[in-house]
Coordinates of C-alpha atoms in Angstrom, one line a residue:
X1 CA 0.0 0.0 0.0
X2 CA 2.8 2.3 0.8
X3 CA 4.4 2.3 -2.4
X4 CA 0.9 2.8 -4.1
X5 CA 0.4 6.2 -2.3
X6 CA 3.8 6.6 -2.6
X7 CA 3.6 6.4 -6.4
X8 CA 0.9 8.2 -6.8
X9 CA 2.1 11.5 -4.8
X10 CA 5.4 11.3 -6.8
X11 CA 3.3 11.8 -10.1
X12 CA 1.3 14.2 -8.8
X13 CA 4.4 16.3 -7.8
X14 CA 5.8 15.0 -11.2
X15 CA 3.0 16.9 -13.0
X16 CA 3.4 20.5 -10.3
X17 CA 7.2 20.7 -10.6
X18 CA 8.4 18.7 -13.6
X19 CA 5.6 20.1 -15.5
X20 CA 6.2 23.7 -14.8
X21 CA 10.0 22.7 -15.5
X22 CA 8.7 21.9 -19.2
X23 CA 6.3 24.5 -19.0
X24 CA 9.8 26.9 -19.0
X25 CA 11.8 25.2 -21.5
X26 CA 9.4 25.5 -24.1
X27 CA 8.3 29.4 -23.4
X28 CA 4.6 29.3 -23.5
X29 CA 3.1 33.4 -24.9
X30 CA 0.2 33.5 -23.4
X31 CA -0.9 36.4 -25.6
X32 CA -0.3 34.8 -28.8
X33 CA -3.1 34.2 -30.7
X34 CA -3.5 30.6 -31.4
X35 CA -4.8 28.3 -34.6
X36 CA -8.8 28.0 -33.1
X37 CA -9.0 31.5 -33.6
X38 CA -6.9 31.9 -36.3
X39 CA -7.8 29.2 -38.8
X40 CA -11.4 28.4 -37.7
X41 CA -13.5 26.8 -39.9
X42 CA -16.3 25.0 -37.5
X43 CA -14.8 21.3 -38.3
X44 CA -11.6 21.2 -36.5
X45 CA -10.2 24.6 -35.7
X46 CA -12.8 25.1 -32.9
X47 CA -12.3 26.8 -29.8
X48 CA -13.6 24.2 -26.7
X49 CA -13.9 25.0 -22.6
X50 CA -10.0 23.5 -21.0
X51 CA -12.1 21.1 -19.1
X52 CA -13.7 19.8 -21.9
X53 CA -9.9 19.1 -23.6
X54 CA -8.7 17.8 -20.8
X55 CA -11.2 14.7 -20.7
X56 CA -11.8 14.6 -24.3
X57 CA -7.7 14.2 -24.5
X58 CA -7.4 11.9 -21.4
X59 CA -9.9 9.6 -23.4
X60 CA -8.3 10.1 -26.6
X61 CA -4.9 8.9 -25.2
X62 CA -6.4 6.3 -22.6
X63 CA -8.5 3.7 -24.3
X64 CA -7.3 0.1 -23.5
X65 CA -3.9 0.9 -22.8
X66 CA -3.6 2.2 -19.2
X67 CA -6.5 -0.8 -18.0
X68 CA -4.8 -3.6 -20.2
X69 CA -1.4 -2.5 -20.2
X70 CA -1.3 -2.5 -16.7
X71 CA -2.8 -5.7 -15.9
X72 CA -0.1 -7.1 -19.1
X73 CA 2.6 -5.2 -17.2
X74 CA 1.6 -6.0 -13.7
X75 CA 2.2 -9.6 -14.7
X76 CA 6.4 -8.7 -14.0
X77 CA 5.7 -7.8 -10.9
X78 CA 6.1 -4.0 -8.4
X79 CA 9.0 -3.0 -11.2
X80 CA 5.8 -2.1 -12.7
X81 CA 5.2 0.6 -10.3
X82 CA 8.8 2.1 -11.2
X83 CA 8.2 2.4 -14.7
X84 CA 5.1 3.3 -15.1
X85 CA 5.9 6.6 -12.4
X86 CA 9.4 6.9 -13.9
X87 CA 8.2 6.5 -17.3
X88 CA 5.2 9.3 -16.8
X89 CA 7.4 12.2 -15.7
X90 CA 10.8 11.6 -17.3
X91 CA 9.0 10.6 -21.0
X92 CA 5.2 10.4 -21.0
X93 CA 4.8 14.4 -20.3
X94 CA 7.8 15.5 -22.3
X95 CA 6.8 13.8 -25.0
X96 CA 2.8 14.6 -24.6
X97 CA 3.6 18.3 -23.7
X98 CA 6.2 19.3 -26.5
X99 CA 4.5 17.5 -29.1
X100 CA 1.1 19.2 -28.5
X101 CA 2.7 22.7 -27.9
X102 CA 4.8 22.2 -31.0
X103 CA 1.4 21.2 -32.9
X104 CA 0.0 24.3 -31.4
X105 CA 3.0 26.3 -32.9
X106 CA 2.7 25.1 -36.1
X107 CA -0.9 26.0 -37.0
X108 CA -2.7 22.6 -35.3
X109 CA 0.0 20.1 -38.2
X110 CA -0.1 17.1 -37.8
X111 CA 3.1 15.7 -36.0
X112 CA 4.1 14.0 -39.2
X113 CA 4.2 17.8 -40.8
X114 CA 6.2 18.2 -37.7
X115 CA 8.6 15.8 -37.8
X116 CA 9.3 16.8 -41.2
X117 CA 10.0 20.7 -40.1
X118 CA 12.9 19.3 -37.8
X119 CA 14.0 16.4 -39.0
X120 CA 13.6 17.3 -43.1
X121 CA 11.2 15.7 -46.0
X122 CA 12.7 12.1 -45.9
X123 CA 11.7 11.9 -42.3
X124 CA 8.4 13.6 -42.9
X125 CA 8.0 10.8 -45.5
X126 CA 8.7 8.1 -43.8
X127 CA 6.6 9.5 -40.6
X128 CA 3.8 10.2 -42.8
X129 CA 3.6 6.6 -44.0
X130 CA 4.2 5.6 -40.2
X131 CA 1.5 7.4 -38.6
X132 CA -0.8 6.7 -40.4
X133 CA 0.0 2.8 -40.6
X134 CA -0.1 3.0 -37.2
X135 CA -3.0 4.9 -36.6
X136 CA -5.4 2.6 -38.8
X137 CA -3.5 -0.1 -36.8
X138 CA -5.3 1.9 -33.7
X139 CA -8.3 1.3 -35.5
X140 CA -8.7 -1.8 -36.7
X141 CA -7.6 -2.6 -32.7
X142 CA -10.5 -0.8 -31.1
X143 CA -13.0 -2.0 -33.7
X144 CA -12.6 -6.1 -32.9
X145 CA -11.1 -5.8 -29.3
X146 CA -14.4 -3.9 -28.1
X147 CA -16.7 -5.7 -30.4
X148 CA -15.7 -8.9 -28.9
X149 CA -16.1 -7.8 -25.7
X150 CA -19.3 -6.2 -26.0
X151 CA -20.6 -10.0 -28.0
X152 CA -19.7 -11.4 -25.0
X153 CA -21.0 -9.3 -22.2
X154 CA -24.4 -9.6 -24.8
X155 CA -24.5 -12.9 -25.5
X156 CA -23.8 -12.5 -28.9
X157 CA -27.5 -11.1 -30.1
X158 CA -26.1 -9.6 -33.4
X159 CA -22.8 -11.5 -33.9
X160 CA -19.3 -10.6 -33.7
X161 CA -19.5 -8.7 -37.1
X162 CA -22.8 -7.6 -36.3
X163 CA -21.2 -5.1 -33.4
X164 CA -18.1 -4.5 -35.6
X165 CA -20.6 -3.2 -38.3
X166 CA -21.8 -0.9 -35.5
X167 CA -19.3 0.2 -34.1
X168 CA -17.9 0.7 -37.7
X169 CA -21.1 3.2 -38.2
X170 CA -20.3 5.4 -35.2
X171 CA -16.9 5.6 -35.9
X172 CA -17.8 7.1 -39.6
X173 CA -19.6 9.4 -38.1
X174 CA -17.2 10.3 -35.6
X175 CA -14.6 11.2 -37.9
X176 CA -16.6 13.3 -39.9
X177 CA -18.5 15.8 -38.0
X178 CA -17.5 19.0 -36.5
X179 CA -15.8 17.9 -33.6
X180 CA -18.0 20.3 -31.3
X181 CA -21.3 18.4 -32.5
X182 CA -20.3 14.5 -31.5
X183 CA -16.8 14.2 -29.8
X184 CA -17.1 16.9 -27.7
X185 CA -20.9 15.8 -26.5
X186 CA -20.4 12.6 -25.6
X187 CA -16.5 11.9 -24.2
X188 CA -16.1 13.8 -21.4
X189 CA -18.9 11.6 -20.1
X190 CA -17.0 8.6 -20.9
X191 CA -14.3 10.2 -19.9
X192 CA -15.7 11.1 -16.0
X193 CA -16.6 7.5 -16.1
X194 CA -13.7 5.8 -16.7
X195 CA -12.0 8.5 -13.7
X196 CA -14.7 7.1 -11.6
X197 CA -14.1 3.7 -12.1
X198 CA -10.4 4.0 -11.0
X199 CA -11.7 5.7 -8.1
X200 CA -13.9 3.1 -7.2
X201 CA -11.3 1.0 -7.8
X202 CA -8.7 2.3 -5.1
X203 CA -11.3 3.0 -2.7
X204 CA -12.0 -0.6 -2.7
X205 CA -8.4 -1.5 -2.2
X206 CA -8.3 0.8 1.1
X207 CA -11.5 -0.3 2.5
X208 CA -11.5 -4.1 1.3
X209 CA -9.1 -6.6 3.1
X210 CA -6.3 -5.9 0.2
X211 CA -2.3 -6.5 0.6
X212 CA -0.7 -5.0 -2.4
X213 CA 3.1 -5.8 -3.0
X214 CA 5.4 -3.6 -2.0
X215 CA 8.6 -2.4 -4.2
X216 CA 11.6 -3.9 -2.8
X217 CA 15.0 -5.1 -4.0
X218 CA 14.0 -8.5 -3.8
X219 CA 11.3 -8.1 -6.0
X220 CA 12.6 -5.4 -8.4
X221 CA 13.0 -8.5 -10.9
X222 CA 10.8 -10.6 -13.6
X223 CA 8.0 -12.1 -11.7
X224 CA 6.6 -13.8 -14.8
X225 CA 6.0 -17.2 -15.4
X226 CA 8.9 -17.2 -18.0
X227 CA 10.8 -15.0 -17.8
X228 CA 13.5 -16.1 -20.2
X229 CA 10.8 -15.6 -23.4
X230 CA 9.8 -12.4 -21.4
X231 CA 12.8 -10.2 -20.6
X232 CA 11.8 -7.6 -18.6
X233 CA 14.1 -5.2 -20.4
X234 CA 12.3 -4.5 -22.8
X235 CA 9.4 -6.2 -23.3
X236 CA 7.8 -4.4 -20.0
X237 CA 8.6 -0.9 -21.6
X238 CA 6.8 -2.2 -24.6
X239 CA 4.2 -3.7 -22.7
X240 CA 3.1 -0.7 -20.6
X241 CA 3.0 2.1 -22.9
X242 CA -0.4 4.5 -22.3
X243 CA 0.5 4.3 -18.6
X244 CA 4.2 5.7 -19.0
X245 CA 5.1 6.7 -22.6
X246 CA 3.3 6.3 -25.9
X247 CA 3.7 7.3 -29.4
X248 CA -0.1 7.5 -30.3
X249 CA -0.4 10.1 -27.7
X250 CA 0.8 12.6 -30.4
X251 CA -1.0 11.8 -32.8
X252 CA -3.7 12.9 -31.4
X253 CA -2.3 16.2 -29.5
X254 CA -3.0 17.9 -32.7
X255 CA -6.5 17.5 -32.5
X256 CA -6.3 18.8 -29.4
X257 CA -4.4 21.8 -30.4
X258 CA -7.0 22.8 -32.7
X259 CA -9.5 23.4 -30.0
X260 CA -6.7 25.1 -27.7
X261 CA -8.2 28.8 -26.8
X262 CA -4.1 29.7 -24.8
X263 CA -1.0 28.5 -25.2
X264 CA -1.3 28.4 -20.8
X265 CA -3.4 25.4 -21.0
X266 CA -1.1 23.1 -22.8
X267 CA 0.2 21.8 -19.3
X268 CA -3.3 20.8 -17.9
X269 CA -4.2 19.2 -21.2
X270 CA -0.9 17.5 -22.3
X271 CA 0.9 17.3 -18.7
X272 CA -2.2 16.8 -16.8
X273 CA -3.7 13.8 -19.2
X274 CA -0.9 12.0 -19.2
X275 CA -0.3 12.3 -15.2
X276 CA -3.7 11.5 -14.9
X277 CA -3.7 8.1 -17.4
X278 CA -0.4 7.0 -15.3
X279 CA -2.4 7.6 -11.9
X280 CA -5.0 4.7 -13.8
X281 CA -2.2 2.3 -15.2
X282 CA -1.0 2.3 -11.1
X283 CA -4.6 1.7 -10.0
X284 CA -5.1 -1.0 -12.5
X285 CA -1.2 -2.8 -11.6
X286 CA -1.9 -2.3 -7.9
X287 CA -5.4 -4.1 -8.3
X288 CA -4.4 -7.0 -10.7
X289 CA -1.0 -7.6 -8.3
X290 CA -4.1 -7.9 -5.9
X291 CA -6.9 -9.5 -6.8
X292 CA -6.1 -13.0 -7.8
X293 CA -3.9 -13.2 -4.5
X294 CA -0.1 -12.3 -5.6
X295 CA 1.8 -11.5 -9.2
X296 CA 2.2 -15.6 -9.4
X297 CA -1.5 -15.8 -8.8
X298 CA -2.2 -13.3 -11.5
X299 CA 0.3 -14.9 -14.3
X300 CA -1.3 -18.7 -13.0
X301 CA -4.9 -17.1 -14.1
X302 CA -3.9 -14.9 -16.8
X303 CA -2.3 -18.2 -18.5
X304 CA -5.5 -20.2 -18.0
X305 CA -8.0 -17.1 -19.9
X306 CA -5.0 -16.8 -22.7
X307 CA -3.6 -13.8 -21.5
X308 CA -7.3 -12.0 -21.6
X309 CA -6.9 -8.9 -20.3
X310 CA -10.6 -8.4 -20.9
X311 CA -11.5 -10.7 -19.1
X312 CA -9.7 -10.0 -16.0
X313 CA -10.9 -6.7 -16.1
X314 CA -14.4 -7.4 -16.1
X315 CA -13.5 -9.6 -13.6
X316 CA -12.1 -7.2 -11.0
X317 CA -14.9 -4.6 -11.8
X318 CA -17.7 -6.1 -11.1
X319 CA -16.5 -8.2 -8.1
X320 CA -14.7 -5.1 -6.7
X321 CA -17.3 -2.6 -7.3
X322 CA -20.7 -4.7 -7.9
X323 CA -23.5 -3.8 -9.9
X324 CA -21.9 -0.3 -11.0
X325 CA -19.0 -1.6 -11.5
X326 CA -20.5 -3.2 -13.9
X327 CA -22.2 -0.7 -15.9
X328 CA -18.5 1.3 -15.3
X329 CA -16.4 -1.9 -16.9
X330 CA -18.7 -1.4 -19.5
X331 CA -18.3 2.4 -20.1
X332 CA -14.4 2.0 -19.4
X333 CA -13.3 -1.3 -21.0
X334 CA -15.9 -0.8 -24.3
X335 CA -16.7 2.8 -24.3
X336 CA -12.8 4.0 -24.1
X337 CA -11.0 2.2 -26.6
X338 CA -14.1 2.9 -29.0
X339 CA -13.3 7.0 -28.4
X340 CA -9.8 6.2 -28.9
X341 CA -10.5 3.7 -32.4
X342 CA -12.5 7.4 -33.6
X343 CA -10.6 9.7 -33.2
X344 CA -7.1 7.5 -34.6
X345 CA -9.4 7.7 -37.9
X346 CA -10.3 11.0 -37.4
X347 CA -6.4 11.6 -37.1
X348 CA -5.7 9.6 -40.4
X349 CA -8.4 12.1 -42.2
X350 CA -6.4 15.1 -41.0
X351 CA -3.0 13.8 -41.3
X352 CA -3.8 12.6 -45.2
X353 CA -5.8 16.6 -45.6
X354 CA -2.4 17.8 -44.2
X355 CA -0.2 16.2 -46.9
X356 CA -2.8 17.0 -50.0
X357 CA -3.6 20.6 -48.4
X358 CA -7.4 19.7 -49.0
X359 CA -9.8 22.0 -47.2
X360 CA -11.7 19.9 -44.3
X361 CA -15.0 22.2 -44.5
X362 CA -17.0 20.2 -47.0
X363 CA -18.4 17.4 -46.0
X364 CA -17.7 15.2 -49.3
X365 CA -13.9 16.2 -49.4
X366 CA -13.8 14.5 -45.8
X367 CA -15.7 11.5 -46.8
X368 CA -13.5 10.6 -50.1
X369 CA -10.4 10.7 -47.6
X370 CA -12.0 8.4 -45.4
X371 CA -13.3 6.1 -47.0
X372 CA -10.2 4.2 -48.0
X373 CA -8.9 4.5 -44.2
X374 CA -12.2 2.4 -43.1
X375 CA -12.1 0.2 -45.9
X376 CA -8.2 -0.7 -45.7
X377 CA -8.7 -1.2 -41.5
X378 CA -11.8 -3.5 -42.3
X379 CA -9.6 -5.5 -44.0
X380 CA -7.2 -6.0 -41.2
X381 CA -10.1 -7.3 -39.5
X382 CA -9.0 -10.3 -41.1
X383 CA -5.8 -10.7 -39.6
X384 CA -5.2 -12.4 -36.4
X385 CA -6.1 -10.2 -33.6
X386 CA -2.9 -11.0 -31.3
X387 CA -0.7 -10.5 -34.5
X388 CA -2.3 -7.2 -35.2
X389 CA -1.7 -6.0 -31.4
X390 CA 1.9 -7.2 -31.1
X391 CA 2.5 -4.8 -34.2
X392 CA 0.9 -1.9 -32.8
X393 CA 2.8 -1.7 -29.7
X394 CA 6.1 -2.1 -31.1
X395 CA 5.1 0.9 -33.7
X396 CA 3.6 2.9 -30.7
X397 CA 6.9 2.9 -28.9
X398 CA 8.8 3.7 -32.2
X399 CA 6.8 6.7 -32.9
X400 CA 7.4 7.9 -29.6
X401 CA 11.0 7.4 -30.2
X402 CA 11.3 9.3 -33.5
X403 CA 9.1 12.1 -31.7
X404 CA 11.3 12.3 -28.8
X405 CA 13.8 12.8 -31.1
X406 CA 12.3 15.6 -32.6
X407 CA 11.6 17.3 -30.0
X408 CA 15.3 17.0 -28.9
X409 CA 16.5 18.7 -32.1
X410 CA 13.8 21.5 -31.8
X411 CA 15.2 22.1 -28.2
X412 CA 18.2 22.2 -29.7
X413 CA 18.0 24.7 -32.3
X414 CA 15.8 26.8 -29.5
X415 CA 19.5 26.9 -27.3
X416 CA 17.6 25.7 -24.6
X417 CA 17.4 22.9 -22.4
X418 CA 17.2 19.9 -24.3
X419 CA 18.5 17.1 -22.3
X420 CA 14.7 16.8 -20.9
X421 CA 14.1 15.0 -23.9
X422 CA 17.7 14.0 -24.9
X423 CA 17.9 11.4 -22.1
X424 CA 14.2 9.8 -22.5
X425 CA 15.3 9.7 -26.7
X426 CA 18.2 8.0 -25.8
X427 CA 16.6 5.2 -23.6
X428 CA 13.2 4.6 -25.5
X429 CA 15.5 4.0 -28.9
X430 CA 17.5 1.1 -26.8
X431 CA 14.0 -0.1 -25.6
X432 CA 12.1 -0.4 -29.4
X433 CA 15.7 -1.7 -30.9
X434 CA 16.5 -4.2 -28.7
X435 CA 12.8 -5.4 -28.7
X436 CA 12.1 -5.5 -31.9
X437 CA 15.5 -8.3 -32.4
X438 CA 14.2 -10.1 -29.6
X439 CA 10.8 -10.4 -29.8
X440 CA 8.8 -13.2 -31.6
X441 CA 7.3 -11.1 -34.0
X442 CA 10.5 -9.4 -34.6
X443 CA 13.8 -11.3 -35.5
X444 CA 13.6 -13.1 -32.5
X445 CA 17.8 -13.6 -31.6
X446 CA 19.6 -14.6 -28.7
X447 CA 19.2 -11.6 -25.8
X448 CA 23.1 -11.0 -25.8
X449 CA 23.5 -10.2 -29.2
X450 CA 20.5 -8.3 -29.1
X451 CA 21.3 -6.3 -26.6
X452 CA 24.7 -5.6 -28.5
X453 CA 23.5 -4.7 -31.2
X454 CA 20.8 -2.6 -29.8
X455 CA 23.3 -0.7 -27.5
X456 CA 25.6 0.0 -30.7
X457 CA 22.5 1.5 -32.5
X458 CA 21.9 4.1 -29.9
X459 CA 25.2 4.9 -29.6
X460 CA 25.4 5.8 -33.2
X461 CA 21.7 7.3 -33.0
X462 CA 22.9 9.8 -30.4
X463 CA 26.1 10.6 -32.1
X464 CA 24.4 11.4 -35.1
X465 CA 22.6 13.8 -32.9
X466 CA 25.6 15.9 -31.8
X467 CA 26.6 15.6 -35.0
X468 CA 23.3 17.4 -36.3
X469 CA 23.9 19.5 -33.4
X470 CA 27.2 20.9 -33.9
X471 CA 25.9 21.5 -37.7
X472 CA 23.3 23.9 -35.8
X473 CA 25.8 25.4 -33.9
X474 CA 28.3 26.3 -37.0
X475 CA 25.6 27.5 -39.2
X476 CA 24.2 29.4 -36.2
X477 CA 27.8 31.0 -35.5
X478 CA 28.9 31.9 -39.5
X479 CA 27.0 34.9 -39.4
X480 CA 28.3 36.2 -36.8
X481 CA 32.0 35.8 -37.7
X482 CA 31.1 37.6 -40.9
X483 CA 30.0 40.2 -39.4
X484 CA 32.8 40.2 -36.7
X485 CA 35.2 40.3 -39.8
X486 CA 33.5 42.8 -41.6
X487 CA 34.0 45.3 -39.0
X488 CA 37.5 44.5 -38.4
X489 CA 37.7 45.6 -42.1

């Protein structure tokens, strides 16, 4: 319990003085005069309340990941806790606040058209293709996941792909009206929701006769059931990724940054979300740690449901919290990766209207974008589920790893502090390298090698950063000693 409360201060301070920290670096102008009010057209660019960001965001970024990520992740054990509070302050909000403010900046772009301002057109290229790969990988992920769920909890009355076809609908919809005339209606109810049912959540833990596991040495290791096929480093930096760091968190800043009325309330809705999301992933660890006993009783009865996190967290709900915990499991394990399966296609729409510069006003310019986006992630639909998920989360973590980057180069050319995101940059590109050459559905190699090879990568990653740098710095520095040898003449 101690390192629960313990956690959960830490991120809270995290968020007051790490936050602020950032807040500095990047130089918010209050007075400036931002894209809603510049650019609005009634679709996109709309000015929207900061509480009604906030939870629209914090459902946006949320969705499965900080509920089944942290039940997935709680399977290794309290090292959990360190990563997920670690990860939040030190990645999650550098990484949520720059790329939003940066969005923000740059006339509500995309963060592939952002990319591509700092790191040139072949990166915007290859982001481009990237992020949007990744995003109708989002899609096609919140479109089964919750319509198996929901077939379940229904008894299957219209089929599997009866509720896929419905949740298809709304998400059509979703991505194609004004954003103040659906989105921003109906998620900050789901939104409040899903808040209330981690609340219930750790209430229950306090009051019920709960012992959560403590973070010690002893068990600051791999508690899995194998832990030679599951190396904690890095599959549990992969694993959890909403709760601590993740690269679909920018794509959807810019949506965000649209609506943005001040530049001042970038910390609440970029800082604050993620804070907040990292505050759920601990609730959700602490309670599946919990529940079924001990971490070994939790990997015993993961391993019998295949690995369901669904399950289990319709499980722990409704035994934890009863009747409305219920109807809450509902609105929080179906409701929230639905809002986040929208708006990834609504994303896609604006990403694509950013590269063709196609006007977003009429209705019929909107639909002939996304049509092929729906079509292309009903296909995937196909695919093995687990297949499909195991790609996304590697992608999610390498898009935050490119972004990171960026923002390290922006910082950079600023003259200001950029080791904030330097050092996260540096670690997250060991993480996704040496993951992606051990993992199954990567080239799967011996760990030592891997690691190797991995470590030589990032070496040579962040090299080629100073070297960038120092670029910077000379161009920066040849005017001057013209005009220094000007007037000496």
């Amino acid at each position: 319990m101690i390192t629960l409360i313990l956690s959960i201060i830490v991120l809270i301070l995290g968020y007051y003085i790490y936050g602020s920290i950032l807040e500095k670096v990047f130089g918010v102008q209050a007075s400036q005069q931002t894209p809603a009010h510049r650019l609005a057209d009634g679709v996109d660019f709309v000015v929207l309340p900061t509480w009604k960001i906030f939870l629209i965001q914090f459902l946006n970024i949320a969705g499965l990941g900080p509920i089944f990520g942290a039940i997935a992740g709680a399977m290794y054990g309290p090292a959990a806790f360190l990563w997920i509070v670690l990860g939040s302050i030190f990645a999650g909000i550098v990484h949520d606040y720059f790329s939003g403010m940066l969005s923000l900046r740059h006339d509500g772009k995309s963060i592939s058209e952002v990319v591509g301002i700092y790191m040139g057109d072949g990166a915007q290229l290859v982001m481009r293709a990237f992020t949007i790969l990744l995003l109708i990988f989002v899609g096609t992920v919140f479109l089964v996941g919750p319509a198996k769920i929901i077939d379940g909890m229904t008894g299957s009355i219209f089929g599997l792909w009866g509720w896929v076809g419905i949740i298809l609908v709304y998400y059509i919809l979703s991505t194609l009206l004004p954003i103040d005339k659906f989105i921003s209606k109906l998620y900050p109810i789901f939104g409040i929701a899903m808040l209330l049912m981690a609340i219930g959540l750790i209430g229950a833990l306090f009051l019920g006769d709960y012992h959560i596991p403590e973070l010690t040495l002893s068990n600051m290791r791999n508690m899995t059931a194998n832990p030679e096929a599951t190396p904690l480093f890095p599959m549990l930096f992969v694993t959890i990724a909403c709760g601590a760091v993740s690269g679909f968190h920018s794509t959807q800043s810019p949506l965000m940054a649209r609506c943005m009325g001040n530049e001042r309330s970038g910390k609440v809705i970029f800082s604050g979300t993620m804070i907040t999301e990292g505050v759920v992933a601990l609730i959700w660890a602490a309670v599946s740690m919990t529940f079924f006993g001990s971490v070994e009783g939790l990997n015993t009865t993961m391993a019998a449901n295949n690995n369901n996190a669904a399950w289990a967290a319709n499980e722990i709900s409704v035994n934890m919290l009863g009747p409305f915990g219920g109807i809450l499991a509902l609105l929080g394990i179906v409701a929230a990766p639905i809002t986040s399966g929208d708006t990834a296609f609504r994303s896609a729409r604006l990403i694509l209207a950013d590269i063709f510069k196609l006007s977003q006003k009429n209705l019929l310019q909107r639909l002939w974008i996304s049509i092929p986006l729906f079509v292309i992630a009903f296909g995937l639909t196909q695919i093995d589920f687990a297949i499909i998920w195991r790609y996304f989360s590697w992608s999610n973590q390498t898009l935050a790893t490119i972004v990171l980057w960026t923002i390290t180069i922006y910082l950079s050319t600023q003259g200001t502090s950029y080791w904030v995101s330097l050092v996260p940059s540096v670690f997250m590109t060991m993480v996704c390298s040496s993951y992606i050459l051990i993992a199954p559905e990567g080239f799967h190699i011996a760990h030592t090698p891997a690691y190797i090879i991995s470590f030589t990568f990032t070496i040579l990653a962040t090299i080629f950063f100073f070297w960038i740098r120092f670029k910077q710095q000379k161009a920066n520095s040849a005017p001057i000693e013209i005009m220094q040898e000007e007037q000496q003449e």
